[in-house]
PDB file of C-alpha atoms in Angstrom:
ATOM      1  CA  UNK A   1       0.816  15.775  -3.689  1.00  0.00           C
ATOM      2  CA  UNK A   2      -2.027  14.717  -6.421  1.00  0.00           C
ATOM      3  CA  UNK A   3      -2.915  14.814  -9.592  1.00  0.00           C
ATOM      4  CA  UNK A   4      -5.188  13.719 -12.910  1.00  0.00           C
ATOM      5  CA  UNK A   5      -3.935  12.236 -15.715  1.00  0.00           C
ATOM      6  CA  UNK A   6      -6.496  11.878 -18.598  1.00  0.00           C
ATOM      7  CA  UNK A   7      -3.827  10.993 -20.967  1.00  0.00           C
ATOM      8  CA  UNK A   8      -3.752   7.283 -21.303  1.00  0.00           C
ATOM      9  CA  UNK A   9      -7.400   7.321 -22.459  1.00  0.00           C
ATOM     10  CA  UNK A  10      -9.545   7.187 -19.437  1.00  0.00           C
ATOM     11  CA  UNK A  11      -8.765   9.108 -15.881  1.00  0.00           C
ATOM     12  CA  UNK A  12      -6.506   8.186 -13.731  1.00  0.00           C
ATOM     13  CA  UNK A  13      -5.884  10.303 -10.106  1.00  0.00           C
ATOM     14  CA  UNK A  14      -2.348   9.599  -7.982  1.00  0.00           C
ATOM     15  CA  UNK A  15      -2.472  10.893  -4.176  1.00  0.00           C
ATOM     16  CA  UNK A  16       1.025  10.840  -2.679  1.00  0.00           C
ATOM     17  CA  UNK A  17       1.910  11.591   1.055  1.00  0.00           C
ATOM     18  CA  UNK A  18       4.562  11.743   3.202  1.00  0.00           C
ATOM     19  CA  UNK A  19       4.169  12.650   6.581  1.00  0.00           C
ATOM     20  CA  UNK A  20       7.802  13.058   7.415  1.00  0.00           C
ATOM     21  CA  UNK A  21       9.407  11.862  10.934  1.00  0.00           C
ATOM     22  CA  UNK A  22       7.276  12.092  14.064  1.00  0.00           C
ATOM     23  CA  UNK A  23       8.679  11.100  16.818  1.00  0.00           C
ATOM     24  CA  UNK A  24       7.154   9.458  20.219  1.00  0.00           C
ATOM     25  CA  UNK A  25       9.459  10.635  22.803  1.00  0.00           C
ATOM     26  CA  UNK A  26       7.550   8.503  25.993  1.00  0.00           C
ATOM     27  CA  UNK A  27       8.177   5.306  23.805  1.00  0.00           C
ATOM     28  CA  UNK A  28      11.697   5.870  22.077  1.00  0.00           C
ATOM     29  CA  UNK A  29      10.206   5.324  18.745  1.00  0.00           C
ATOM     30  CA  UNK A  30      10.509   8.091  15.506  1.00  0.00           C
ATOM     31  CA  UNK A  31       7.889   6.999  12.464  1.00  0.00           C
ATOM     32  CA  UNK A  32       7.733   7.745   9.377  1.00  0.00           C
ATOM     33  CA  UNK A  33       4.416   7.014   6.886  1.00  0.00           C
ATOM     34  CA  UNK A  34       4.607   7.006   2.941  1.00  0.00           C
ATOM     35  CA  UNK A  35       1.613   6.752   1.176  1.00  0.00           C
ATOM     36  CA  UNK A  36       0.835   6.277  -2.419  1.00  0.00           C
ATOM     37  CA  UNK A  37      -2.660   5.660  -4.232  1.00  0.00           C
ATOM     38  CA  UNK A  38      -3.859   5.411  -7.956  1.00  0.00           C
ATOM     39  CA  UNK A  39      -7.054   5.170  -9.359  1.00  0.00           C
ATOM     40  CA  UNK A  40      -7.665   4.556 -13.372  1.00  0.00           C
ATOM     41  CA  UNK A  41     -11.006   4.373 -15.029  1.00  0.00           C
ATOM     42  CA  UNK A  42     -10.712   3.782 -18.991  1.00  0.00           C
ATOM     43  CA  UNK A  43     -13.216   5.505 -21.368  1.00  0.00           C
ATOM     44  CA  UNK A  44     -13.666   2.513 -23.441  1.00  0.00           C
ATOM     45  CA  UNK A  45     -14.708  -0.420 -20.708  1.00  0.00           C
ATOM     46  CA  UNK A  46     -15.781   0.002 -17.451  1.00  0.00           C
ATOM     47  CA  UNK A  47     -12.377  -1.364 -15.919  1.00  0.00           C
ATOM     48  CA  UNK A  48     -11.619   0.072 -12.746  1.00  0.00           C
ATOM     49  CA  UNK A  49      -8.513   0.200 -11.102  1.00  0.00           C
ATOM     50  CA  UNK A  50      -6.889   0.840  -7.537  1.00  0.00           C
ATOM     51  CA  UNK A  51      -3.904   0.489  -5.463  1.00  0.00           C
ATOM     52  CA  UNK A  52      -2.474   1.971  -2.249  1.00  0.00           C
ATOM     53  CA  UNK A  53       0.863   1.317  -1.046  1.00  0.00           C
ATOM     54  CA  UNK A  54       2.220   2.601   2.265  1.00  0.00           C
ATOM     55  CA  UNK A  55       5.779   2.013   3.567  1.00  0.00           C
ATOM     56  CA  UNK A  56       6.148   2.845   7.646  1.00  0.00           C
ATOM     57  CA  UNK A  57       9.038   2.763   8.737  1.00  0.00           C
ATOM     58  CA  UNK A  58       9.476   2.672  13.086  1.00  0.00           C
ATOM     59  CA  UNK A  59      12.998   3.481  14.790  1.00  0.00           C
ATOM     60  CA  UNK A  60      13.152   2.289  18.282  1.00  0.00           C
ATOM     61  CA  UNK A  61      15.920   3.726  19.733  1.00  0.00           C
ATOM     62  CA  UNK A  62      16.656   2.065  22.962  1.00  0.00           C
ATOM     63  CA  UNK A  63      16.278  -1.816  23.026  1.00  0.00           C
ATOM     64  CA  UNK A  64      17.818  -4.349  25.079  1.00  0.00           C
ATOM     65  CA  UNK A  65      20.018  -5.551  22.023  1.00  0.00           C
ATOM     66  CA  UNK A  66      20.585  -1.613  20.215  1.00  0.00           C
ATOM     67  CA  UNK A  67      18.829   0.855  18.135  1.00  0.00           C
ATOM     68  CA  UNK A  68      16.638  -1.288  15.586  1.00  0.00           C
ATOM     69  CA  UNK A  69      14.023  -0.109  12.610  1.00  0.00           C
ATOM     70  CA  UNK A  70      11.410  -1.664  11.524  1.00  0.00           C
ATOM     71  CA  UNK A  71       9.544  -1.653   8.016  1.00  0.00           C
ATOM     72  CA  UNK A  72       6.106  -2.430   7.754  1.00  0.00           C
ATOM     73  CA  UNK A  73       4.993  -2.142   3.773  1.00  0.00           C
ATOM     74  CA  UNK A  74       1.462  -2.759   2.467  1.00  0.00           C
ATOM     75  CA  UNK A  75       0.131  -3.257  -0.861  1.00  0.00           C
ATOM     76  CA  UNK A  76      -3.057  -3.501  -1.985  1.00  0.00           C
ATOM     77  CA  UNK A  77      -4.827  -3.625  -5.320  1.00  0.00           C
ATOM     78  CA  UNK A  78      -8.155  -4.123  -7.321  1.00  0.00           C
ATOM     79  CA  UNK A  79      -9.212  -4.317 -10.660  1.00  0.00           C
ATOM     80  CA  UNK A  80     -12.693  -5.264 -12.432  1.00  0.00           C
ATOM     81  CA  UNK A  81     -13.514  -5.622 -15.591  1.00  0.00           C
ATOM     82  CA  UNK A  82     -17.593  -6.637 -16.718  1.00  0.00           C
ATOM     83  CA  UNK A  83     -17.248 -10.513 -15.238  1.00  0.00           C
ATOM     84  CA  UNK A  84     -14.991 -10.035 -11.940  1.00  0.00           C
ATOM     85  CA  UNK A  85     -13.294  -7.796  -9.554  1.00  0.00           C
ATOM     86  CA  UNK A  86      -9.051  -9.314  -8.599  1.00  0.00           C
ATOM     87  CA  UNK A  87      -7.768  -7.977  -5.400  1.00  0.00           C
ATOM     88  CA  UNK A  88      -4.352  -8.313  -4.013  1.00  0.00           C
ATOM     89  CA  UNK A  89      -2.952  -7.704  -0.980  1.00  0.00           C
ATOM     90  CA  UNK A  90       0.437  -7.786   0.135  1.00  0.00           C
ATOM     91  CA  UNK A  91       2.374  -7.295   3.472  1.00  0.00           C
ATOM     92  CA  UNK A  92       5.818  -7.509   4.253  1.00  0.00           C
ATOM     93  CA  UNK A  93       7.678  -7.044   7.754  1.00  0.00           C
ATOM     94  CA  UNK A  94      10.928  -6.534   8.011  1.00  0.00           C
ATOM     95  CA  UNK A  95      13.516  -6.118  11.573  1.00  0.00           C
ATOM     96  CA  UNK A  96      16.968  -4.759  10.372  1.00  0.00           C
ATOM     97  CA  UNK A  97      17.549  -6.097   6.942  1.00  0.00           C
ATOM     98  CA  UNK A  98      15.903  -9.477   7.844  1.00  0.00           C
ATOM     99  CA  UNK A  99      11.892  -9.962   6.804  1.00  0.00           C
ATOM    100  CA  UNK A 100      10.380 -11.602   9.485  1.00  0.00           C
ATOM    101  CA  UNK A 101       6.687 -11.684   7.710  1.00  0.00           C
ATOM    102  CA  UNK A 102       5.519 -11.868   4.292  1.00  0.00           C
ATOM    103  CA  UNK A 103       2.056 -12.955   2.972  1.00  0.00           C
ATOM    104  CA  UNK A 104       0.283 -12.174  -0.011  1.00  0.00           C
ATOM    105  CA  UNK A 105      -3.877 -12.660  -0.139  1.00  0.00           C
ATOM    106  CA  UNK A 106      -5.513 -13.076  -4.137  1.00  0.00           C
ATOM    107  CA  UNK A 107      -8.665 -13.520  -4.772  1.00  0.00           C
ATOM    108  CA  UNK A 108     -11.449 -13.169  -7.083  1.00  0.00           C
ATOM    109  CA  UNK A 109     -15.149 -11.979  -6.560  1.00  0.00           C
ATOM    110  CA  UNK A 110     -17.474 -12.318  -9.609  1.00  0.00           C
ATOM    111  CA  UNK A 111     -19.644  -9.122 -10.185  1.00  0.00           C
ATOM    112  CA  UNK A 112     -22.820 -11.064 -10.165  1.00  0.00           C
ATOM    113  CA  UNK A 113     -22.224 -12.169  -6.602  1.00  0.00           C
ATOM    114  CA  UNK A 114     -22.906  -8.125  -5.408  1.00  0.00           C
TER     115      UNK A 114
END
């Protein structure tokens, strides 16, 4: 689903998907993706905004130690504002209920420098 919101005093768009189960029968694995993106751009300042998160979620079914699911989530997000643009990303593996990864990435990229 999507939609527009011009409420908040500048645009802002959502995009959400979900693409349900597939399943890979060769490899024993079902997947599943959820996605969600926004995008805001105030009236007043030219202050962009974006971030996209997307969960994905595996189910192996037949491994030497049982039936297992991994999560893989991702999130990423910029904003600018007349001086700089901030991005953060974010990703996060977990086996079972135990996270085996997590990292998060910052940085900041002055305008000028385009």
């Amino acid at each position: 689903s999507s939609g527009i919101n011009a409420e908040y005093g500048g645009v802002e768009y959502v995009y959400k998907d979900d693409t349900g189960c597939e399943t890979l029968p060769t490899l024993g694995v079902t997947h599943q993706e959820v996605t969600r993106e926004v995008y805001k751009v105030d009236r007043e300042v030219l202050k962009p905004q974006a971030s996209v998160s997307k969960r994905l979620t595996f189910h192996f079914k037949e491994l030497p130690w049982g039936k297992e699911e991994c999560v893989v989530t991702t999130h990423q997000s910029m904003e600018g504002d007349s001086e700089v643009y901030r991005t953060e990303e974010e990703l996060t593996v977990e086996v079972g209920k135990e996270i085996i990864f997590k990292k998060k990435w910052q940085d900041v990229i002055p305008r000028h420098d385009l």
